[in-house]
Coordinates of C-alpha atoms in Angstrom, one line a residue:
M1 CA 0.0 0.0 0.0
S2 CA 1.1 3.6 -0.6
S3 CA 1.8 5.9 2.3
V4 CA -1.6 7.7 1.8
T5 CA -4.7 5.8 0.7
N6 CA -8.0 7.3 -0.3
I7 CA -11.0 5.7 1.5
F8 CA -14.5 6.1 0.1
L9 CA -18.0 5.0 1.3
T10 CA -20.2 3.5 -1.3
N11 CA -23.8 2.2 -1.6
N12 CA -22.9 0.3 -4.8
K13 CA -21.4 -3.1 -5.0
S14 CA -18.3 -3.6 -7.1
S15 CA -18.7 -5.0 -10.5
S16 CA -15.8 -7.3 -9.9
Q17 CA -17.3 -10.7 -9.2
W18 CA -14.8 -11.6 -6.5
Q19 CA -15.6 -8.5 -4.5
N20 CA -19.3 -8.7 -4.8
E21 CA -20.0 -9.7 -1.2
N22 CA -17.1 -8.0 0.4
L23 CA -17.4 -5.1 2.9
L24 CA -14.1 -3.8 1.5
Q25 CA -13.7 -3.2 -2.2
I26 CA -10.3 -2.3 -3.7
I27 CA -10.4 -0.5 -7.0
E28 CA -7.0 0.5 -8.4
D29 CA -5.3 2.4 -5.5
D30 CA -8.5 3.3 -3.6
I31 CA -10.5 1.4 -1.0
Y32 CA -14.3 1.5 -0.9
I33 CA -16.3 0.5 2.2
Y34 CA -19.6 -0.9 1.0
L35 CA -22.6 0.1 3.1
D36 CA -25.7 -2.0 2.6
K37 CA -28.9 -0.2 3.7
S38 CA -29.9 -3.5 5.5
F39 CA -27.0 -3.2 7.9
S40 CA -28.3 -2.9 11.4
S41 CA -25.2 -1.2 12.8
P42 CA -23.6 0.8 10.0
L43 CA -21.2 2.6 12.3
K44 CA -19.9 -0.7 13.7
N45 CA -19.5 -2.0 10.2
I46 CA -17.4 1.1 9.3
Q47 CA -15.3 0.6 12.4
R48 CA -14.7 -3.0 11.5
A49 CA -13.8 -2.1 8.0
A50 CA -11.4 0.5 9.2
R51 CA -9.7 -2.1 11.4
S52 CA -9.3 -4.4 8.4
I53 CA -7.9 -1.5 6.3
E54 CA -5.3 -0.7 8.9
K55 CA -4.3 -4.4 8.9
L56 CA -3.7 -4.2 5.2
G57 CA -0.7 -2.0 5.9
V58 CA -2.3 1.4 5.2
K59 CA -0.2 4.0 6.9
H60 CA -2.3 7.1 6.4
A61 CA -6.0 7.2 5.6
C62 CA -7.5 10.0 3.5
L63 CA -11.3 10.0 3.6
K64 CA -12.9 11.0 0.3
G65 CA -16.4 11.4 -1.2
D66 CA -19.8 12.9 -0.2
L67 CA -21.1 10.0 1.9
W68 CA -18.9 10.6 4.9
G69 CA -20.7 12.2 7.8
I70 CA -19.2 13.3 11.1
D71 CA -20.3 10.1 12.9
S72 CA -19.1 7.7 10.2
Q73 CA -15.7 9.5 10.0
W74 CA -15.3 9.1 13.8
A75 CA -16.3 5.4 13.6
F76 CA -13.6 5.0 11.0
A77 CA -11.1 6.8 13.2
L78 CA -11.8 4.5 16.1
G79 CA -11.2 1.4 14.0
F80 CA -8.2 2.6 12.1
T81 CA -6.1 4.2 14.8
C82 CA -3.7 2.2 16.8
V83 CA -0.3 2.4 18.5
G84 CA 1.9 4.3 16.1
K85 CA -1.1 5.6 14.1
L86 CA -3.2 7.5 16.6
T87 CA -3.6 10.6 14.4
N88 CA -3.0 9.2 10.8
I89 CA -6.3 10.3 9.3
E90 CA -7.3 13.1 7.0
F91 CA -11.0 14.0 7.4
T92 CA -13.3 15.4 4.9
G93 CA -16.3 17.8 4.7
E94 CA -16.9 21.4 5.8
Q95 CA -14.0 23.0 7.7
T96 CA -16.0 23.1 10.9
T97 CA -16.5 19.3 10.6
I98 CA -12.8 18.7 10.0
D99 CA -11.8 21.0 12.9
T100 CA -14.2 19.2 15.2
L101 CA -12.9 15.8 14.3
N102 CA -9.3 16.8 14.4
N103 CA -9.7 18.3 17.9
K104 CA -11.4 15.1 19.1
L105 CA -8.8 12.9 17.5
A106 CA -5.9 14.8 19.1
V107 CA -7.4 14.5 22.6
Y108 CA -8.2 10.8 22.2
A109 CA -4.7 10.2 20.9
W110 CA -3.2 12.0 23.9
S111 CA -5.4 10.0 26.3
R112 CA -4.8 6.7 24.6
N113 CA -1.0 7.2 24.4
L114 CA -0.9 8.2 28.1
T115 CA -2.7 5.0 29.0
N116 CA -0.4 2.9 26.8
Q117 CA 2.8 4.1 28.4
T118 CA 4.7 1.6 30.4
P119 CA 4.7 1.6 34.3
S120 CA 8.3 2.6 34.4
E121 CA 7.6 5.5 32.1
L122 CA 4.5 6.7 33.9
T123 CA 5.0 6.9 37.7
P124 CA 2.3 8.6 39.8
L125 CA 4.1 12.0 39.9
L126 CA 4.7 11.9 36.1
L127 CA 1.1 11.1 35.5
A128 CA 0.1 14.1 37.5
K129 CA 2.6 16.3 35.7
Q130 CA 1.5 15.2 32.2
A131 CA -2.1 15.9 33.0
Q132 CA -1.2 19.3 34.5
D133 CA 0.8 20.2 31.4
Y134 CA -1.8 19.0 28.9
I135 CA -4.7 20.8 30.6
T136 CA -2.7 23.9 31.0
A137 CA -1.7 23.9 27.3
Q138 CA -5.4 24.0 26.4
A139 CA -6.0 27.4 28.2
P140 CA -2.8 28.7 29.9
D141 CA -4.5 31.7 31.4
C142 CA -7.4 29.7 33.0
V143 CA -5.6 26.8 34.7
S144 CA -4.0 26.5 38.1
S145 CA -3.2 23.4 40.1
R146 CA -1.9 22.0 43.4
L147 CA -0.1 18.8 44.2
I148 CA -0.1 16.8 47.4
S149 CA 2.4 13.9 47.5
G150 CA 4.1 11.4 49.8
D151 CA 3.9 11.9 53.6
D152 CA 1.9 15.2 53.1
L153 CA -1.0 13.0 52.0
A154 CA -1.1 11.4 55.4
K155 CA -0.6 14.7 57.2
Q156 CA -3.6 16.2 55.4
G157 CA -5.8 13.1 56.0
W158 CA -5.9 11.6 52.5
V159 CA -5.5 8.1 53.9
G160 CA -6.7 6.2 50.8
V161 CA -4.1 7.4 48.3
Y162 CA -1.4 7.4 50.9
N163 CA -1.9 3.9 52.1
V164 CA -2.3 2.3 48.6
G165 CA 0.8 4.1 47.4
K166 CA 3.1 3.9 50.4
G167 CA 4.5 0.5 49.4
S168 CA 6.2 1.9 46.3
V169 CA 9.5 3.8 46.0
N170 CA 7.5 6.1 43.7
P171 CA 5.5 8.3 46.0
P172 CA 1.7 8.6 45.6
C173 CA 0.0 11.9 45.0
I174 CA -3.2 13.8 44.4
V175 CA -3.3 16.6 41.9
E176 CA -6.1 19.1 41.7
I177 CA -6.3 21.0 38.5
D178 CA -8.6 24.1 38.5
Y179 CA -10.0 25.2 35.1
N180 CA -11.6 28.6 35.7
P181 CA -12.4 30.7 32.6
T182 CA -14.5 33.2 34.5
D183 CA -11.8 35.6 35.9
D184 CA -13.6 35.2 39.3
E185 CA -11.7 33.4 42.0
Q186 CA -15.0 32.9 43.9
A187 CA -16.8 31.4 40.9
P188 CA -18.9 28.4 41.7
I189 CA -17.6 25.0 40.5
S190 CA -19.9 23.4 38.0
T191 CA -18.3 20.0 38.0
C192 CA -15.6 18.0 39.7
L193 CA -14.0 15.2 37.8
V194 CA -12.3 12.4 39.8
G195 CA -10.0 9.9 38.1
K196 CA -8.3 6.7 39.3
G197 CA -4.6 7.0 38.5
I198 CA -3.1 3.6 39.5
T199 CA -0.1 3.6 37.3
F200 CA 0.6 0.0 38.0
D201 CA -1.4 -2.6 40.0
S202 CA 0.3 -5.7 41.3
G203 CA -2.6 -6.4 43.5
G204 CA -0.6 -5.7 46.6
Y205 CA -0.6 -8.6 49.1
S206 CA -3.7 -9.9 47.3
L207 CA -1.2 -10.5 44.5
K208 CA -2.4 -10.9 41.0
A209 CA -1.3 -13.7 38.8
S210 CA 0.9 -12.7 35.8
V211 CA -2.0 -13.0 33.4
G212 CA -4.0 -10.5 35.4
M213 CA -1.0 -8.2 36.1
F214 CA 0.3 -8.0 32.5
H215 CA -2.0 -5.2 31.4
M216 CA -2.1 -3.3 34.6
K217 CA -0.4 -0.2 33.2
C218 CA -3.9 0.6 32.0
D219 CA -5.2 1.0 35.6
M220 CA -4.8 4.7 35.3
G221 CA -7.2 4.8 32.5
G222 CA -9.8 6.7 34.5
A223 CA -7.3 9.5 35.1
A224 CA -6.6 9.6 31.3
V225 CA -10.3 9.6 30.4
V226 CA -11.4 12.4 32.7
S227 CA -8.3 14.5 31.8
G228 CA -9.2 13.9 28.1
A229 CA -12.8 14.9 28.8
L230 CA -11.8 18.2 30.3
A231 CA -9.3 18.9 27.5
L232 CA -12.0 18.1 24.9
A233 CA -14.6 20.3 26.6
I234 CA -12.2 23.2 26.7
R235 CA -11.5 22.8 23.0
Q236 CA -15.2 22.8 22.4
G237 CA -15.7 26.1 24.3
L238 CA -16.3 25.2 27.9
N239 CA -17.1 28.4 29.8
K240 CA -17.8 26.9 33.3
R241 CA -15.4 26.3 36.2
V242 CA -14.4 22.6 36.5
K243 CA -11.9 20.9 38.8
L244 CA -10.0 17.8 37.9
I245 CA -8.8 15.6 40.7
L246 CA -6.5 12.6 40.0
C247 CA -5.7 10.1 42.6
C248 CA -2.3 8.6 41.6
A249 CA -0.4 5.7 43.1
E250 CA 1.4 2.4 42.5
N251 CA -0.1 -0.6 44.2
M252 CA 3.0 -2.6 45.1
V253 CA 4.2 -5.3 47.6
S254 CA 7.0 -4.2 50.0
N255 CA 7.8 -4.1 53.7
N256 CA 5.9 -0.8 53.8
A257 CA 2.8 -1.8 51.8
Y258 CA -0.7 -1.7 53.3
K259 CA -2.0 -5.1 54.5
L260 CA -5.1 -7.2 54.7
G261 CA -6.9 -6.4 58.0
D262 CA -5.6 -2.8 58.2
I263 CA -8.3 -0.2 59.0
L264 CA -8.3 3.2 57.4
T265 CA -10.4 6.1 58.7
Y266 CA -11.4 8.7 56.1
K267 CA -11.9 12.4 56.6
N268 CA -15.7 12.0 56.8
G269 CA -15.3 9.5 59.7
V270 CA -16.0 6.3 57.7
S271 CA -13.7 3.5 58.8
C272 CA -12.7 0.8 56.2
E273 CA -11.2 -2.6 56.8
I274 CA -9.0 -3.8 54.0
A275 CA -10.4 -7.2 52.9
N276 CA -8.6 -7.1 49.5
T277 CA -5.6 -5.0 48.6
D278 CA -6.4 -5.6 45.0
A279 CA -9.6 -3.6 45.4
E280 CA -7.4 -0.5 45.7
G281 CA -9.2 1.7 43.1
R282 CA -12.2 2.4 45.3
I283 CA -9.8 3.2 48.3
V284 CA -8.1 6.0 46.4
L285 CA -11.3 7.3 44.7
A286 CA -12.9 7.8 48.2
D287 CA -10.3 10.5 48.8
G288 CA -10.9 12.1 45.5
L289 CA -14.7 12.1 46.0
L290 CA -14.3 13.7 49.5
M291 CA -12.0 16.4 48.0
A292 CA -14.5 16.9 45.2
S293 CA -17.4 17.2 47.7
E294 CA -15.5 19.9 49.7
N295 CA -15.9 22.1 46.6
N296 CA -19.7 21.9 46.6
P297 CA -20.0 21.4 42.8
S298 CA -23.3 20.8 41.0
M299 CA -22.0 17.5 39.6
I300 CA -19.3 15.0 40.5
I301 CA -18.2 12.4 37.9
D302 CA -15.6 9.8 38.7
A303 CA -14.1 7.4 36.2
A304 CA -12.0 4.3 36.8
T305 CA -11.0 0.9 35.4
L306 CA -12.5 -0.3 38.7
T307 CA -13.9 -3.9 38.5
G308 CA -13.5 -7.1 36.6
A309 CA -17.2 -7.6 37.4
A310 CA -18.2 -4.7 35.1
V311 CA -16.1 -6.3 32.3
L312 CA -17.9 -9.6 32.8
A313 CA -21.3 -7.9 32.8
T314 CA -20.7 -5.8 29.7
G315 CA -18.4 -8.1 27.8
G316 CA -15.9 -5.2 27.7
D317 CA -18.1 -3.5 25.1
Y318 CA -19.7 -0.9 27.3
T319 CA -18.8 1.6 30.0
A320 CA -20.8 0.7 33.1
L321 CA -22.7 3.6 34.6
F322 CA -23.8 3.8 38.3
S323 CA -25.7 6.6 40.0
L324 CA -28.2 7.2 42.7
D325 CA -29.5 10.2 40.8
E326 CA -31.8 8.8 38.1
Q327 CA -32.3 12.1 36.4
L328 CA -28.6 12.7 36.0
A329 CA -28.1 9.1 34.9
E330 CA -30.7 9.7 32.1
Q331 CA -28.7 12.7 31.0
A332 CA -25.5 10.6 30.9
K333 CA -27.2 8.0 28.8
Q334 CA -28.5 10.7 26.4
A335 CA -25.0 12.2 26.2
A336 CA -23.6 8.8 25.4
N337 CA -26.2 8.2 22.7
I338 CA -25.4 11.6 21.1
E339 CA -21.7 10.7 21.1
S340 CA -22.3 7.1 19.9
E341 CA -20.4 5.7 22.9
P342 CA -21.8 2.5 24.4
L343 CA -22.9 3.1 28.0
W344 CA -25.0 0.7 30.2
Q345 CA -26.5 1.5 33.5
L346 CA -26.1 -1.2 36.2
P347 CA -27.9 -1.5 39.5
L348 CA -27.1 0.7 42.4
E349 CA -29.2 1.3 45.6
K350 CA -28.3 2.7 49.0
W351 CA -28.3 -0.8 50.4
H352 CA -25.3 -1.7 48.2
Q353 CA -23.3 0.2 50.9
E354 CA -23.9 -2.7 53.2
K355 CA -22.7 -5.4 50.8
C356 CA -19.1 -5.4 52.1
P357 CA -19.6 -5.8 55.9
S358 CA -16.8 -5.7 58.5
A359 CA -16.8 -6.8 62.1
F360 CA -14.2 -4.2 62.9
A361 CA -15.1 -1.1 60.9
D362 CA -18.0 0.6 59.2
T363 CA -17.3 -1.3 56.0
A364 CA -14.7 -3.4 54.3
N365 CA -13.4 -2.4 50.9
S366 CA -14.6 -5.6 49.3
R367 CA -15.4 -9.2 50.3
P368 CA -12.5 -11.7 50.8
V369 CA -13.6 -13.8 47.9
P370 CA -12.5 -13.9 44.2
G371 CA -13.8 -10.8 42.3
G372 CA -15.6 -9.5 45.4
G373 CA -18.4 -12.0 45.0
P374 CA -21.8 -11.6 43.2
G375 CA -22.6 -8.0 42.3
G376 CA -19.0 -6.9 42.6
A377 CA -19.4 -3.8 40.4
S378 CA -22.5 -2.6 42.2
N379 CA -20.9 -3.3 45.6
A380 CA -17.9 -1.2 44.6
A381 CA -20.2 1.6 43.5
G382 CA -22.0 1.3 46.8
F383 CA -18.7 1.7 48.7
L384 CA -18.0 4.9 46.7
S385 CA -21.4 6.3 47.5
R386 CA -20.4 6.6 51.2
F387 CA -18.1 9.4 50.2
V388 CA -20.3 11.6 48.1
D389 CA -23.9 13.0 48.1
S390 CA -26.1 10.8 46.1
K391 CA -27.6 13.8 44.1
G392 CA -25.4 15.0 41.3
W393 CA -23.0 12.0 41.3
L394 CA -22.1 9.7 38.4
H395 CA -19.7 6.7 38.5
F396 CA -18.2 5.4 35.2
D397 CA -16.7 1.9 35.6
L398 CA -14.6 1.9 32.4
A399 CA -15.0 -1.7 31.3
A400 CA -14.3 -0.8 27.7
A401 CA -11.3 1.4 28.3
Y402 CA -8.6 -1.0 27.2
N403 CA -8.1 -4.1 25.1
G404 CA -5.2 -6.4 25.9
S405 CA -5.3 -7.7 22.3
A406 CA -6.8 -6.5 19.0
N407 CA -10.3 -7.6 17.9
D408 CA -12.5 -6.9 14.9
Q409 CA -13.3 -3.3 16.1
W410 CA -10.2 -2.2 18.1
A411 CA -6.5 -2.3 18.0
A412 CA -4.7 -3.5 21.1
G413 CA -4.4 -0.8 23.8
A414 CA -6.5 2.1 25.2
T415 CA -9.7 3.1 23.5
G416 CA -10.5 6.4 25.0
L417 CA -14.2 5.5 25.3
S418 CA -16.3 7.8 27.4
I419 CA -14.1 10.9 26.9
A420 CA -16.7 12.5 24.5
T421 CA -19.7 11.5 26.8
I422 CA -18.1 13.1 29.8
A423 CA -17.1 16.2 27.8
N424 CA -20.7 16.5 26.6
L425 CA -22.0 16.4 30.2
L426 CA -19.5 19.2 31.2
L427 CA -20.8 21.4 28.4
T428 CA -24.5 20.8 29.1
Q429 CA -24.5 20.8 32.9

């Protein structure tokens, strides 16, 4: 294949007999994606076709013709892009359409590349710095930040992030990034975003097997998604104050690591017994949700690669949504529909808070059984709900954030899914 290949959509089958039933049709040096009106999921078919085109060795795709819309071009981008080709697409249409797609592609590429970095490249402090630098670059005059790291976390009462991260030689941290375009230091905060930033997850003393640990560089995917969502919303004209809180740590085994049976007492007085050191994401997010709540925002959104149970429930094809605010959950589902991002709401009730009982504390962080037992994803969300007001809170369990190997729709690595959905919510809140 040449370095740049023209890609067309077509409603007409090729006259070449051997290509008659093919989704892809190669005519001279161009590639056509055949769209039959009977297709039930045309965007999925375009994404699959794009994945096949990338595997043909196409280095750079140039979309041509009048049939490309903004949604179909984005579906192609999701299928075609991969490690080493995260921005290798030339879009078509009106200049506003091209600009919109290029902005979106750039943000997704940054977020996906961040998630794909190795654990040695991306330690907790470096994750915080890269997010700070990227958000600041979007609007240098509107962004400020503060960083709390190492022992200062314990001194200030952020016991979750401190304890999960204290077993590593790379210190844990919380970074709070304040985007304020109002020129008013007292402006109310519309939304707080909270992201899980576990840059490597060994499982701690609840040690993962190699097969479960191999892809754990992606356990900071929540931090990458909410950072990308804020960046995308800024590029799309966000004029409200938003704070981004990233809870960053490595979950390691050492003489100083937190242990099963330890009890942590959070700033809001909730005590938590550690029943599983591999259920560390909810432990750090509790700190982030408490910090977010101190700002009295209208909405709090957290995002995390939190539970294997959500992956099992969704097949890894959807982001799992949890909320005790049904009106806000409906808004989230509408936003996901607008952005063509798969989102599925799973059960959450107040009584899910009691699903991880402890004889020694208000709650345990999980159950001492594989996967946390039945309803593991809902129980994790129930744990988080102890640290935030139920009204105005959304929890995104990013079951579709990363693929360990390629499939018919995605290359291996981070997907960036839910960035556009959360950005939409920031803009419409």
